[in-house]
Amino acid sequence: MSITASTSAPLGTAPPRVLTIAGSDSGGGAGIQADLKTMLALGVHGMSVITAVTAQNSLGVQGYWELPAEAVRAQLRSVVDDIGVQAVKTGMLASIELVETVAELLADVDAPIVVDPVGVSKHGDALLAAEAVATVRERLLPLATLATPNLHEVAQLTGITVLEEGEMRPAADALLALGPRWVLVKGGHLPGEATDLLAGRDGEEYWFRAARHDNRHTHGTGCTLASAIAAELAKGQELPDAVAAAKEYVTGAIRAGFALGAGIGPVDHGWRLRG
């Protein structure tokens, strides 16, 4: 059965609908929780398919438990068959079985798909089984409208280690060869400005730069950026404009990030509400 965006609701009665397929962060800074906060802040209706439950706080991930594939399948079908989606974002998928399940389901989705190929947490804890990386490359990335890897994930997916800005374009080309329509290589781990490269299959290239803020409380940055892009796509933005708007939102969220617990606190998803 094909899954398509629902257009039955009269205009103005419901905001655009965005589905996140990701893990739950019990500390509230990343994962499903960050995705839904971002979507609310950007004026879309967020819906969720939970793939795993983590025990997680500001100090790290103490454990995670995958949901059965049938639970993931049932959640997605329940949402899209009744409500419909106008954009999808994927995050933590944990295992080969869950990556395969999600890829199978998304193959019939008629909406932009933003793939955040989550490999490790902010604290360095593994969130994707090593044996599942090949499945992400082969099954999920070819479905992506946009993939949003950080530099660690670039190396995990391509074997290319990016140490300076000039190496970002070859890395983007290697990722594009795996099938996504667009790739956003996030250079946040490089020195200097926070610089990201958006590259397209047809040779398009856009650079996004922002001042780097001296704030260690950056938990949830990747989830937030990918969700913000999905939200802007659901609102009808062209992809480069969606990335620009999302970059501006996440930069503000990083600037306003706050201490929580004894470790790394989250970005502030509601920073615009607090002036």
XYZ file of C-alpha atoms in Angstrom:
275
model
C 0.000 0.000 0.000
C 1.366 3.431 -0.918
C 1.696 6.019 1.861
C 0.909 9.569 0.763
C 0.525 12.922 2.418
C -3.040 13.501 3.527
C -4.765 16.565 2.083
C -8.244 15.931 3.472
C -8.140 18.541 6.261
C -9.411 21.995 5.232
C -6.700 24.610 4.930
C -6.049 26.449 8.169
C -7.445 23.810 10.512
C -4.210 21.939 11.120
C -0.521 22.824 10.791
C 1.807 20.824 8.559
C 2.496 17.327 9.913
C 5.993 15.962 10.517
C 6.853 12.446 11.668
C 9.978 11.633 13.654
C 11.242 8.043 13.764
C 13.810 7.921 16.542
C 14.738 6.886 20.057
C 13.418 8.369 23.277
C 15.809 10.420 25.453
C 14.685 10.189 29.075
C 16.644 13.358 29.859
C 14.581 15.315 27.340
C 17.450 16.921 25.428
C 17.737 14.805 22.290
C 15.860 12.133 20.354
C 12.077 12.118 20.164
C 11.796 14.751 22.874
C 14.064 17.217 21.068
C 12.335 16.511 17.761
C 8.850 17.248 19.091
C 9.989 20.395 20.919
C 11.616 21.658 17.715
C 8.525 20.942 15.659
C 6.274 22.771 18.106
C 8.644 25.751 18.190
C 8.591 25.935 14.378
C 4.824 25.714 14.007
C 4.246 22.174 12.763
C 2.438 19.203 14.277
C 4.965 16.615 15.423
C 4.176 12.880 15.504
C 6.431 10.043 16.588
C 7.489 6.476 15.965
C 9.679 5.385 18.880
C 12.379 2.892 17.906
C 14.170 2.532 21.236
C 13.983 3.696 24.828
C 17.147 5.062 26.401
C 18.119 5.599 30.017
C 19.947 8.863 29.470
C 20.884 12.014 31.340
C 23.424 14.843 31.159
C 26.257 12.398 31.887
C 25.565 9.927 29.097
C 23.519 6.922 28.020
C 23.258 4.300 30.741
C 21.390 1.824 28.539
C 18.927 1.407 25.683
C 16.289 -1.092 24.705
C 15.052 -1.496 21.141
C 11.364 -1.857 20.421
C 10.245 -4.874 18.385
C 10.077 -4.286 14.644
C 6.322 -4.975 14.704
C 5.868 -2.143 17.219
C 7.764 0.265 14.982
C 5.748 -0.869 11.957
C 2.437 -0.518 13.813
C 3.252 2.992 15.056
C 4.136 4.234 11.598
C 1.138 2.724 9.866
C -1.176 4.008 12.585
C 0.006 7.565 12.007
C 0.384 7.755 8.246
C -2.707 5.768 7.309
C -4.971 8.080 9.291
C -3.217 11.434 9.683
C -0.718 11.581 6.836
C 2.719 13.176 6.781
C 4.280 16.105 4.970
C 7.860 15.374 6.023
C 9.698 12.616 7.865
C 12.844 12.717 10.002
C 14.749 9.629 11.112
C 17.181 9.451 14.020
C 18.327 6.569 16.229
C 17.460 3.247 14.588
C 19.782 1.053 16.682
C 19.856 -2.264 14.776
C 19.890 -3.931 11.374
C 16.319 -5.140 11.837
C 14.988 -1.689 12.688
C 16.902 0.001 9.847
C 15.495 -2.572 7.414
C 11.975 -2.164 8.809
C 12.058 1.625 8.575
C 13.577 1.552 5.079
C 10.865 -0.817 3.897
C 8.139 1.434 5.270
C 9.646 4.689 3.991
C 10.045 3.348 0.455
C 6.359 4.168 -0.084
C 6.304 7.572 1.622
C 5.439 10.443 -0.695
C 7.065 13.179 1.397
C 10.576 14.580 1.980
C 12.718 12.332 4.185
C 15.508 13.786 6.327
C 17.894 11.067 7.529
C 20.026 11.913 10.548
C 22.332 8.841 10.550
C 22.769 8.729 14.317
C 25.766 6.641 15.294
C 26.838 7.875 18.724
C 25.492 10.192 21.405
C 27.004 13.555 22.360
C 28.877 11.679 25.103
C 30.337 9.083 22.724
C 27.902 6.278 23.561
C 27.060 3.981 20.613
C 23.442 4.276 19.427
C 23.774 2.168 16.277
C 25.099 -1.368 16.180
C 28.349 -1.534 14.191
C 26.909 -4.198 11.920
C 23.958 -1.917 11.053
C 26.110 0.792 9.422
C 26.169 -1.075 6.088
C 22.370 -1.368 6.190
C 22.050 2.393 6.680
C 24.318 2.898 3.656
C 22.549 0.402 1.443
C 18.895 0.641 2.457
C 18.219 4.000 4.123
C 20.439 6.603 2.493
C 19.087 5.933 -1.031
C 15.635 6.957 0.256
C 16.813 10.239 1.768
C 15.868 13.602 0.390
C 18.609 14.861 2.702
C 21.183 13.149 4.925
C 22.676 15.183 7.794
C 25.819 13.442 9.096
C 28.311 14.990 11.482
C 31.993 14.346 10.839
C 32.085 11.201 12.962
C 29.148 9.808 10.984
C 30.805 10.830 7.703
C 33.801 8.678 8.667
C 31.547 5.838 9.801
C 29.625 5.825 6.518
C 32.406 6.553 4.015
C 35.737 5.906 5.720
C 36.732 9.533 5.031
C 38.151 11.533 7.944
C 37.527 15.270 7.520
C 40.100 17.412 9.327
C 39.588 20.743 7.574
C 36.951 22.619 5.622
C 38.532 21.864 2.251
C 37.904 18.164 2.770
C 34.148 18.557 3.256
C 33.215 18.584 -0.445
C 34.962 15.273 -1.295
C 33.232 13.756 1.740
C 29.892 15.100 0.512
C 30.499 13.583 -2.920
C 31.251 10.191 -1.351
C 27.998 10.384 0.587
C 26.011 11.446 -2.476
C 27.319 8.361 -4.237
C 25.393 6.319 -1.659
C 22.088 7.642 -2.978
C 20.629 10.619 -1.075
C 19.383 13.560 -3.162
C 21.182 16.049 -0.905
C 23.816 15.833 1.833
C 24.479 18.303 4.635
C 27.985 17.708 5.998
C 28.050 19.312 9.439
C 31.418 20.811 10.304
C 30.665 21.698 13.897
C 33.619 19.658 15.167
C 36.126 21.668 13.133
C 37.820 24.788 14.564
C 36.610 28.251 13.662
C 33.100 29.137 12.561
C 30.375 26.504 12.706
C 30.356 25.687 8.990
C 28.077 23.240 7.192
C 28.130 22.248 3.514
C 24.931 21.403 1.626
C 25.682 19.524 -1.577
C 23.286 18.183 -4.188
C 23.446 15.372 -6.704
C 23.410 17.831 -9.607
C 26.452 19.749 -8.401
C 24.635 22.262 -6.185
C 26.706 23.649 -3.326
C 25.692 25.934 -0.460
C 27.786 26.915 2.557
C 26.196 27.886 5.854
C 28.284 29.658 8.476
C 27.484 30.839 11.973
C 29.439 32.233 14.879
C 30.605 29.610 17.352
C 29.196 30.163 20.840
C 31.268 29.388 23.914
C 28.667 27.082 25.448
C 29.280 23.433 26.280
C 25.560 22.698 26.662
C 24.876 21.364 23.178
C 23.077 18.074 23.802
C 20.536 17.413 21.034
C 22.081 19.653 18.385
C 21.948 17.107 15.550
C 18.418 15.947 16.316
C 17.261 19.548 16.545
C 18.810 20.595 13.227
C 17.393 17.626 11.299
C 13.946 18.128 12.812
C 14.033 21.832 12.042
C 14.863 21.109 8.400
C 12.006 18.600 8.203
C 9.649 21.160 9.730
C 10.630 23.806 7.180
C 10.256 21.333 4.310
C 6.774 20.450 5.556
C 5.915 24.147 5.436
C 6.862 24.218 1.758
C 10.373 25.669 1.848
C 12.858 24.707 -0.836
C 15.651 22.609 0.631
C 18.444 25.237 0.714
C 16.038 27.716 2.339
C 14.897 25.062 4.815
C 18.508 24.408 5.819
C 19.200 28.132 6.201
C 16.167 28.617 8.452
C 17.020 25.523 10.497
C 20.645 26.640 10.882
C 19.476 29.990 12.250
C 17.118 28.267 14.692
C 19.674 25.758 15.988
C 22.369 28.438 16.332
C 20.045 30.362 18.628
C 19.242 27.186 20.531
C 22.964 26.484 21.053
C 23.599 30.043 22.201
C 20.819 29.662 24.792
C 21.769 26.122 25.883
C 21.591 25.679 29.642
C 23.124 23.570 32.392
C 21.069 20.578 33.471
C 22.384 17.904 35.810
C 26.100 17.385 36.311
C 27.158 17.010 32.683
C 26.312 18.431 29.252
C 23.006 20.288 29.202
C 20.638 20.627 26.240
C 20.184 23.312 23.658
C 17.184 25.532 24.377
C 14.396 24.616 21.963
C 12.216 27.429 23.275
C 14.808 30.195 23.015
C 12.620 32.381 20.824
C 9.845 32.291 23.424
C 12.280 33.562 26.043
C 13.438 36.519 24.017
